[in-house]
Coordinates of N, CA and C in Angstrom, one line a residue:
M1 N -3.9 24.9 -3.0 CA -4.3 24.3 -1.7 C -3.5 23.1 -1.3
T2 N -2.8 23.2 -0.2 CA -2.0 22.0 0.3 C -2.3 21.8 1.8
T3 N -2.4 20.5 2.1 CA -2.6 20.2 3.5 C -1.9 18.9 3.7
T4 N -2.1 18.3 4.9 CA -1.4 17.0 5.2 C -2.4 16.1 6.0
F5 N -2.1 14.8 5.8 CA -2.9 13.8 6.6 C -2.4 13.9 8.1
P6 N -3.3 13.6 9.0 CA -2.9 13.6 10.4 C -1.9 12.4 10.7
D7 N -1.2 12.6 11.8 CA -0.3 11.5 12.2 C -1.1 10.4 12.9
V8 N -1.5 9.4 12.2 CA -2.5 8.5 12.6 C -2.1 7.1 12.8
S9 N -2.7 6.3 13.6 CA -2.6 4.9 13.7 C -4.0 4.3 13.5
I10 N -4.1 3.2 12.7 CA -5.3 2.6 12.4 C -5.3 1.1 12.8
S11 N -6.3 0.7 13.5 CA -6.3 -0.7 14.1 C -7.5 -1.5 13.4
T12 N -7.2 -2.7 13.1 CA -8.2 -3.7 12.7 C -8.2 -4.8 13.8
E13 N -9.0 -5.9 13.5 CA -9.0 -7.0 14.5 C -7.6 -7.6 14.6
R14 N -6.8 -7.6 13.5 CA -5.6 -8.4 13.6 C -4.3 -7.5 13.4
L15 N -4.5 -6.2 13.0 CA -3.4 -5.4 12.5 C -3.4 -4.0 13.2
V16 N -2.2 -3.5 13.3 CA -2.1 -2.0 13.6 C -1.3 -1.4 12.5
L17 N -1.8 -0.3 11.9 CA -1.1 0.5 10.9 C -0.7 1.7 11.6
R18 N 0.6 2.0 11.5 CA 1.2 3.1 12.3 C 2.4 3.7 11.5
P19 N 2.9 4.8 11.9 CA 4.1 5.4 11.3 C 5.3 4.4 11.6
Y20 N 6.3 4.4 10.7 CA 7.5 3.6 10.8 C 8.3 4.1 12.0
E21 N 9.0 3.1 12.6 CA 9.9 3.4 13.7 C 11.3 2.8 13.4
D22 N 12.3 3.2 14.1 CA 13.6 2.7 13.9 C 13.7 1.2 14.1
S23 N 12.8 0.6 15.0 CA 12.8 -0.8 15.3 C 12.4 -1.6 14.1
D24 N 11.8 -1.0 13.1 CA 11.3 -1.7 11.9 C 12.4 -1.8 10.8
I25 N 13.6 -1.2 11.0 CA 14.5 -1.1 9.9 C 15.0 -2.5 9.5
A26 N 15.3 -3.4 10.4 CA 15.8 -4.7 10.0 C 14.7 -5.5 9.2
A27 N 13.5 -5.6 9.7 CA 12.4 -6.3 9.1 C 12.1 -5.7 7.7
H28 N 12.1 -4.3 7.7 CA 11.9 -3.6 6.4 C 12.9 -4.0 5.3
T29 N 14.2 -4.0 5.7 CA 15.2 -4.4 4.8 C 15.0 -5.8 4.2
E30 N 14.7 -6.7 5.1 CA 14.4 -8.1 4.7 C 13.2 -8.2 3.7
M31 N 12.1 -7.5 4.1 CA 10.9 -7.5 3.3 C 11.2 -6.9 1.9
M32 N 11.9 -5.9 1.8 CA 12.1 -5.2 0.5 C 13.1 -5.9 -0.4
N33 N 13.8 -6.9 0.1 CA 14.7 -7.7 -0.7 C 14.0 -9.0 -1.2
D34 N 12.7 -9.2 -0.9 CA 12.0 -10.3 -1.5 C 11.9 -10.2 -3.0
E35 N 11.9 -11.3 -3.6 CA 11.8 -11.4 -5.1 C 10.6 -10.7 -5.7
M36 N 9.4 -10.9 -5.0 CA 8.2 -10.3 -5.6 C 8.3 -8.8 -5.5
V37 N 8.8 -8.3 -4.4 CA 9.0 -6.8 -4.3 C 10.0 -6.3 -5.3
T38 N 11.1 -7.0 -5.5 CA 12.0 -6.6 -6.5 C 11.4 -6.5 -7.9
A39 N 10.6 -7.5 -8.2 CA 10.0 -7.7 -9.5 C 9.0 -6.6 -9.8
W40 N 8.1 -6.2 -8.9 CA 7.0 -5.4 -9.2 C 7.1 -3.9 -8.7
T41 N 8.1 -3.6 -8.0 CA 8.3 -2.2 -7.5 C 9.6 -1.6 -8.1
S42 N 9.8 -0.4 -7.8 CA 11.0 0.3 -8.3 C 12.0 0.5 -7.2
V43 N 11.9 -0.2 -6.1 CA 12.9 0.0 -5.0 C 14.3 -0.5 -5.5
P44 N 15.3 0.1 -4.8 CA 16.7 -0.4 -5.2 C 16.9 -1.9 -4.9
H45 N 17.7 -2.5 -5.7 CA 18.1 -3.9 -5.5 C 19.6 -4.0 -5.7
P46 N 20.3 -4.6 -4.7 CA 19.8 -5.1 -3.4 C 19.4 -3.9 -2.5
Y47 N 18.4 -4.1 -1.6 CA 17.9 -3.1 -0.7 C 18.7 -3.2 0.6
T48 N 19.5 -2.1 0.9 CA 20.4 -2.2 2.0 C 19.8 -1.6 3.3
A49 N 20.5 -1.8 4.4 CA 20.1 -1.2 5.6 C 20.1 0.3 5.5
A50 N 21.0 0.8 4.8 CA 21.1 2.3 4.6 C 19.8 2.8 3.8
D51 N 19.4 2.0 2.9 CA 18.1 2.3 2.2 C 16.9 2.3 3.2
S52 N 16.9 1.3 4.1 CA 15.8 1.3 5.1 C 15.9 2.5 6.0
E53 N 17.1 2.8 6.5 CA 17.2 3.9 7.4 C 16.7 5.2 6.7
D54 N 17.1 5.4 5.4 CA 16.6 6.6 4.7 C 15.1 6.6 4.6
W55 N 14.5 5.4 4.3 CA 13.0 5.3 4.2 C 12.4 5.6 5.5
V56 N 12.8 5.0 6.6 CA 12.2 5.2 7.9 C 12.3 6.6 8.5
R57 N 13.5 7.1 8.3 CA 13.9 8.4 9.0 C 13.6 9.6 8.2
R58 N 13.6 9.5 6.8 CA 13.5 10.7 6.0 C 12.3 10.6 5.0
I59 N 12.3 9.6 4.1 CA 11.4 9.5 3.0 C 9.9 9.4 3.5
A60 N 9.7 8.4 4.4 CA 8.3 8.1 4.8 C 7.8 9.3 5.6
P61 N 8.5 9.9 6.6 CA 7.9 11.1 7.3 C 7.7 12.3 6.3
A62 N 8.5 12.4 5.3 CA 8.4 13.6 4.4 C 7.1 13.4 3.6
E63 N 6.7 12.2 3.2 CA 5.5 12.0 2.5 C 4.3 12.8 3.2
R64 N 4.2 12.6 4.5 CA 3.1 13.2 5.2 C 3.4 14.7 5.4
A65 N 4.6 15.0 5.9 CA 4.9 16.4 6.2 C 4.8 17.3 5.1
E66 N 5.1 16.9 3.9 CA 5.0 17.7 2.7 C 3.7 17.6 1.9
G67 N 2.8 16.9 2.4 CA 1.4 16.8 1.9 C 1.2 15.9 0.7
R68 N 2.2 15.0 0.4 CA 2.0 14.1 -0.7 C 1.2 12.9 -0.4
G69 N 1.2 12.5 0.9 CA 0.4 11.3 1.2 C 0.8 10.9 2.6
I70 N 0.8 9.6 2.9 CA 1.1 9.0 4.2 C 1.6 7.6 4.0
V71 N 2.6 7.2 4.8 CA 3.2 5.9 4.8 C 2.8 5.2 6.1
L72 N 2.2 4.0 6.1 CA 1.9 3.3 7.3 C 2.5 1.9 7.3
A73 N 3.3 1.6 8.3 CA 3.8 0.3 8.5 C 2.6 -0.6 9.0
V74 N 2.5 -1.7 8.4 CA 1.4 -2.7 8.8 C 2.1 -3.7 9.7
T75 N 1.5 -3.8 10.9 CA 2.1 -4.8 11.9 C 1.0 -5.7 12.5
E76 N 1.4 -6.9 12.9 CA 0.4 -7.8 13.6 C 0.1 -7.2 15.0
F77 N -1.1 -7.3 15.3 CA -1.5 -6.8 16.6 C -0.9 -7.6 17.8
L78 N -0.9 -8.9 17.6 CA -0.4 -9.7 18.7 C 1.1 -9.8 18.8
T79 N 1.8 -9.8 17.7 CA 3.3 -9.9 17.7 C 4.0 -8.6 17.5
Q80 N 3.4 -7.6 17.0 CA 4.0 -6.4 16.6 C 5.0 -6.5 15.4
R81 N 4.9 -7.7 14.8 CA 5.9 -7.9 13.6 C 5.4 -7.1 12.4
L82 N 6.4 -6.6 11.7 CA 6.1 -5.9 10.5 C 5.7 -6.9 9.4
V83 N 4.5 -6.6 8.8 CA 4.0 -7.6 7.8 C 3.7 -6.9 6.4
G84 N 3.9 -5.6 6.4 CA 3.7 -4.9 5.1 C 3.7 -3.4 5.2
I85 N 3.3 -2.7 4.1 CA 3.3 -1.3 4.0 C 2.0 -1.0 3.3
V86 N 1.3 0.1 3.7 CA 0.3 0.8 2.9 C 0.8 2.2 2.7
H87 N 0.8 2.7 1.4 CA 1.4 4.0 1.1 C 0.4 4.8 0.3
L88 N -0.1 5.9 0.8 CA -0.9 6.8 0.0 C 0.0 7.9 -0.6
Q89 N -0.1 8.1 -1.9 CA 0.8 9.0 -2.6 C 0.1 9.8 -3.7
N90 N 0.8 10.7 -4.3 CA 0.3 11.5 -5.4 C -1.1 12.1 -5.0
T91 N -1.2 12.6 -3.8 CA -2.5 13.1 -3.3 C -2.8 14.5 -3.9
N92 N -4.1 14.6 -4.3 CA -4.6 15.9 -4.8 C -5.6 16.4 -3.8
W93 N -5.3 17.5 -3.1 CA -6.1 18.0 -2.1 C -7.3 18.8 -2.6
R94 N -7.2 19.2 -3.8 CA -8.4 19.9 -4.4 C -9.5 18.9 -4.8
T95 N -9.1 17.8 -5.5 CA -10.1 16.8 -5.9 C -10.3 15.8 -4.9
L96 N -9.6 15.8 -3.8 CA -9.7 14.8 -2.7 C -9.5 13.4 -3.2
S97 N -8.4 13.2 -3.9 CA -8.1 11.9 -4.5 C -6.7 11.5 -4.2
T98 N -6.4 10.3 -4.1 CA -5.0 9.8 -3.8 C -4.8 8.4 -4.4
E99 N -3.6 8.0 -4.5 CA -3.2 6.7 -5.0 C -2.7 5.8 -3.9
V100 N -3.1 4.6 -3.9 CA -2.6 3.6 -2.8 C -1.7 2.6 -3.5
S101 N -0.6 2.3 -2.8 CA 0.2 1.1 -3.1 C 0.5 0.3 -1.8
Y102 N 0.9 -0.9 -2.0 CA 1.1 -1.8 -0.8 C 2.1 -2.8 -1.1
V103 N 2.7 -3.3 0.0 CA 3.7 -4.4 -0.1 C 3.3 -5.3 1.1
T104 N 3.4 -6.6 0.8 CA 3.2 -7.6 1.9 C 4.5 -8.4 2.0
A105 N 4.9 -8.6 3.3 CA 6.2 -9.4 3.5 C 5.9 -10.8 3.1
P106 N 7.0 -11.5 2.6 CA 6.8 -12.9 2.2 C 6.3 -13.8 3.4
W107 N 6.7 -13.5 4.6 CA 6.3 -14.3 5.8 C 4.9 -14.1 6.2
A108 N 4.2 -13.1 5.5 CA 2.8 -12.8 5.9 C 1.8 -13.0 4.8
R109 N 2.3 -13.5 3.7 CA 1.3 -13.7 2.6 C 0.4 -14.9 2.8
G110 N -0.8 -14.8 2.2 CA -1.8 -15.8 2.3 C -2.7 -15.7 3.5
E111 N -2.5 -14.6 4.3 CA -3.3 -14.3 5.5 C -4.4 -13.3 5.3
G112 N -4.4 -12.7 4.1 CA -5.4 -11.6 3.8 C -5.0 -10.3 4.4
Y113 N -3.8 -10.1 4.8 CA -3.3 -8.9 5.4 C -3.4 -7.7 4.5
A114 N -3.0 -7.9 3.2 CA -3.0 -6.7 2.3 C -4.5 -6.2 2.1
T115 N -5.4 -7.1 1.9 CA -6.8 -6.7 1.8 C -7.3 -6.0 3.0
E116 N -7.0 -6.6 4.2 CA -7.5 -6.0 5.4 C -6.9 -4.6 5.7
S117 N -5.7 -4.5 5.4 CA -5.0 -3.2 5.7 C -5.5 -2.1 4.7
V118 N -5.5 -2.4 3.4 CA -5.9 -1.4 2.4 C -7.4 -1.0 2.6
L119 N -8.2 -2.0 3.0 CA -9.6 -1.7 3.2 C -9.8 -0.8 4.4
A120 N -9.0 -1.0 5.5 CA -9.0 -0.2 6.6 C -8.6 1.3 6.3
V121 N -7.6 1.4 5.5 CA -7.1 2.7 5.1 C -8.2 3.4 4.2
A122 N -8.8 2.7 3.4 CA -9.9 3.2 2.5 C -11.1 3.7 3.4
Q123 N -11.5 2.9 4.4 CA -12.5 3.4 5.3 C -12.2 4.7 6.0
W124 N -11.0 4.7 6.5 CA -10.5 5.9 7.2 C -10.4 7.1 6.2
L125 N -10.0 6.9 5.0 CA -9.8 7.9 4.0 C -11.2 8.5 3.7
F126 N -12.2 7.7 3.4 CA -13.5 8.2 3.0 C -14.3 8.7 4.1
R127 N -14.3 8.1 5.3 CA -15.2 8.5 6.4 C -14.6 9.6 7.2
N128 N -13.3 9.5 7.5 CA -12.7 10.5 8.4 C -12.1 11.7 7.6
Q129 N -11.5 11.4 6.5 CA -10.8 12.5 5.7 C -11.7 13.0 4.6
K130 N -12.8 12.4 4.4 CA -13.8 12.9 3.4 C -13.3 12.9 2.0
F131 N -12.4 11.9 1.7 CA -11.9 11.8 0.3 C -13.0 11.3 -0.6
E132 N -12.8 11.5 -1.9 CA -13.8 11.1 -2.9 C -13.3 10.0 -3.9
R133 N -12.0 9.8 -3.9 CA -11.5 8.8 -4.9 C -10.2 8.2 -4.3
L134 N -10.1 6.9 -4.5 CA -8.8 6.2 -4.2 C -8.4 5.4 -5.4
E135 N -7.2 5.6 -5.9 CA -6.8 5.0 -7.2 C -5.7 4.0 -6.9
L136 N -5.7 3.0 -7.7 CA -4.7 1.9 -7.6 C -4.2 1.5 -9.0
R137 N -2.9 1.3 -9.1 CA -2.4 0.9 -10.4 C -1.6 -0.4 -10.2
T138 N -1.9 -1.4 -11.0 CA -1.2 -2.7 -10.8 C -0.6 -3.1 -12.2
A139 N 0.6 -3.7 -12.1 CA 1.2 -4.2 -13.3 C 0.4 -5.3 -13.9
A140 N 0.4 -5.4 -15.2 CA -0.5 -6.4 -15.9 C -0.4 -7.8 -15.4
D141 N 0.8 -8.2 -15.1 CA 1.0 -9.6 -14.7 C 1.0 -9.8 -13.1
N142 N 0.8 -8.8 -12.4 CA 0.8 -8.9 -10.9 C -0.5 -9.3 -10.4
T143 N -0.8 -10.5 -10.6 CA -2.2 -11.0 -10.2 C -2.5 -10.9 -8.7
A144 N -1.5 -11.1 -7.9 CA -1.7 -11.0 -6.4 C -2.2 -9.6 -6.1
S145 N -1.6 -8.5 -6.6 CA -2.1 -7.2 -6.4 C -3.4 -6.9 -6.9
Q146 N -3.7 -7.5 -8.1 CA -5.0 -7.3 -8.7 C -6.1 -8.0 -7.9
Q147 N -5.8 -9.1 -7.2 CA -6.8 -9.8 -6.4 C -7.1 -8.9 -5.2
V148 N -6.2 -8.2 -4.6 CA -6.5 -7.3 -3.5 C -7.4 -6.2 -4.0
A149 N -7.1 -5.6 -5.1 CA -8.0 -4.6 -5.7 C -9.4 -5.1 -5.8
Q150 N -9.6 -6.3 -6.4 CA -10.9 -6.8 -6.6 C -11.6 -7.1 -5.2
K151 N -10.9 -7.6 -4.2 CA -11.5 -8.0 -3.0 C -12.0 -6.8 -2.2
I152 N -11.4 -5.6 -2.3 CA -11.8 -4.5 -1.6 C -12.9 -3.7 -2.4
G153 N -13.2 -4.2 -3.6 CA -14.3 -3.6 -4.4 C -13.9 -2.6 -5.4
C154 N -12.6 -2.5 -5.8 CA -12.2 -1.6 -6.8 C -12.8 -1.9 -8.2
I155 N -13.0 -0.9 -9.0 CA -13.5 -1.0 -10.3 C -12.3 -0.8 -11.3
S156 N -12.2 -1.7 -12.2 CA -11.1 -1.5 -13.3 C -11.6 -0.5 -14.3
E157 N -10.7 0.5 -14.5 CA -11.1 1.6 -15.4 C -10.4 1.6 -16.7
G158 N -9.3 0.8 -16.9 CA -8.7 0.7 -18.1 C -7.2 0.4 -18.0
V159 N -6.5 0.5 -19.1 CA -5.1 0.1 -19.2 C -4.2 1.2 -19.7
L160 N -3.1 1.5 -18.9 CA -2.1 2.4 -19.4 C -1.1 1.5 -20.1
R161 N -1.0 1.6 -21.4 CA -0.1 0.7 -22.2 C 1.3 1.1 -22.0
N162 N 2.2 0.1 -21.8 CA 3.6 0.2 -21.7 C 4.1 1.3 -20.7
A163 N 3.3 1.4 -19.6 CA 3.5 2.5 -18.7 C 4.4 2.2 -17.5
W164 N 4.9 1.0 -17.3 CA 5.6 0.7 -16.1 C 6.8 -0.2 -16.5
I165 N 7.8 -0.1 -15.6 CA 9.0 -0.9 -15.8 C 9.1 -1.9 -14.6
A166 N 8.9 -3.2 -15.0 CA 9.0 -4.3 -14.0 C 10.4 -4.9 -14.1
R167 N 10.7 -5.9 -13.3 CA 12.0 -6.6 -13.4 C 11.7 -8.1 -13.4
I168 N 12.5 -8.8 -14.2 CA 12.5 -10.2 -14.2 C 13.9 -10.8 -13.9
Q169 N 14.0 -11.9 -13.3 CA 15.3 -12.5 -12.9 C 15.7 -13.4 -14.1
T170 N 17.0 -13.3 -14.4 CA 17.6 -14.0 -15.5 C 18.1 -15.3 -15.0
Q171 N 18.6 -16.2 -15.9 CA 19.1 -17.5 -15.4 C 20.3 -17.4 -14.6
D172 N 21.1 -16.4 -14.7 CA 22.3 -16.2 -13.9 C 22.0 -15.5 -12.5
G173 N 20.7 -15.3 -12.3 CA 20.3 -14.7 -11.0 C 20.3 -13.2 -11.0
S174 N 20.7 -12.5 -12.0 CA 20.6 -11.1 -12.1 C 19.2 -10.6 -12.5
W175 N 19.0 -9.3 -12.4 CA 17.6 -8.8 -12.7 C 17.7 -7.9 -13.9
T176 N 16.7 -7.9 -14.8 CA 16.7 -7.0 -16.0 C 15.3 -6.4 -16.1
D177 N 15.3 -5.2 -16.6 CA 14.1 -4.4 -16.7 C 13.3 -4.9 -17.9
I178 N 11.9 -4.9 -17.8 CA 11.0 -5.1 -18.9 C 9.9 -4.1 -18.8
R179 N 9.3 -3.7 -19.9 CA 8.2 -2.8 -19.9 C 6.9 -3.6 -19.8
T180 N 5.9 -3.0 -19.2 CA 4.6 -3.7 -19.0 C 3.5 -2.7 -18.9
D181 N 2.3 -3.1 -19.1 CA 1.1 -2.3 -19.0 C 0.7 -2.1 -17.5
L182 N 0.0 -1.1 -17.2 CA -0.6 -0.9 -15.9 C -2.1 -0.9 -16.0
I183 N -2.8 -1.6 -15.1 CA -4.2 -1.6 -15.0 C -4.6 -0.6 -13.9
V184 N -5.5 0.3 -14.3 CA -5.9 1.4 -13.4 C -7.3 1.0 -12.7
W185 N -7.3 1.0 -11.4 CA -8.5 0.7 -10.6 C -8.8 1.9 -9.8
S186 N -10.1 2.0 -9.4 CA -10.6 3.1 -8.5 C -11.6 2.6 -7.5
L187 N -11.6 3.2 -6.4 CA -12.6 3.0 -5.3 C -13.2 4.3 -4.9
L188 N -14.5 4.4 -4.9 CA -15.2 5.6 -4.4 C -16.0 5.3 -3.2
P189 N -16.4 6.3 -2.4 CA -17.1 6.0 -1.2 C -18.3 5.1 -1.4
E190 N -19.1 5.4 -2.4 CA -20.3 4.6 -2.7 C -20.0 3.1 -3.0
D191 N -18.7 2.8 -3.4 CA -18.4 1.4 -3.7 C -18.2 0.6 -2.4
M192 N -18.0 1.3 -1.3 CA -17.8 0.6 0.0 C -19.0 0.3 0.8
E193 N -19.9 -0.5 0.2 CA -21.2 -0.9 0.8 C -20.9 -1.9 1.9
M194 N -21.7 -1.9 2.9 CA -21.5 -2.8 4.0 C -21.7 -4.3 3.6
D195 N -22.6 -4.5 2.7 CA -22.9 -5.9 2.3 C -21.7 -6.5 1.6
R196 N -21.0 -5.6 0.8 CA -19.8 -6.1 0.0 C -18.7 -6.4 1.0
M197 N -18.5 -5.5 2.0 CA -17.5 -5.8 3.0 C -17.8 -7.1 3.8
A198 N -19.1 -7.3 4.1 CA -19.5 -8.5 4.8 C -19.2 -9.8 4.0
E199 N -19.4 -9.7 2.7 CA -19.2 -10.8 1.8 C -17.7 -11.1 1.8
A200 N -16.8 -10.1 1.9 CA -15.4 -10.3 1.9 C -14.9 -10.8 3.3
G201 N -15.8 -10.9 4.3 CA -15.4 -11.5 5.5 C -15.0 -10.4 6.6
Y202 N -15.3 -9.2 6.3 CA -14.9 -8.1 7.3 C -16.1 -7.5 8.0
R203 N -15.9 -7.4 9.3 CA -17.0 -6.7 10.1 C -16.5 -5.3 10.3
S204 N -17.2 -4.6 11.2 CA -16.8 -3.3 11.6 C -15.6 -3.3 12.5
F205 N -14.4 -3.2 11.8 CA -13.2 -3.5 12.6 C -12.2 -2.3 12.7
T206 N -12.6 -1.1 12.2 CA -11.6 -0.1 12.1 C -11.7 1.0 13.2
D207 N -10.6 1.2 13.9 CA -10.5 2.3 14.8 C -9.3 3.2 14.4
W208 N -9.3 4.5 14.6 CA -8.2 5.3 14.4 C -8.1 6.4 15.4
N209 N -6.9 6.9 15.6 CA -6.7 8.0 16.6 C -5.6 8.9 16.1

């Protein structure tokens, strides 16, 4: 059984999550060269304009077209500036489960955008797509990502020992690989209670088309 997510845009009070466009290439390149992104993801470093073009024009659209997931560019509603990514991947259409990952641009951190965008995608996934499980994996020392998981109500399920390769910057400015654990989190439809969302500061904010 294979299917695909619809070609969707999701709106919150502050954000629009939509497919990538060519106009995002420059901002995407800058975002993916940030030190935090280099440290905690497996993206190429340095991340070139050619890498961005490949992501925007081939890799991201193929995720949806081939049924693996969906990639959404996170943009500010007022400025249309790219502030992050939400990526659903490793989708299992039989069990109706998928894994979420996200990146926030350095110029947009501290605004709660990651929490807002991932929560909006989770709402859409459970209510509109009738999915039953959303999974998230965070490197053991990536506390910022773990805080997002906690804020949207994810439950920590355990640790995958020595399961990820992160990167640290050496004294000479180069990067070297290190092995680290992954914490596995999950979110189910019943975890998304309205009182929990209200406590997190979110009202009924999601629209999709």
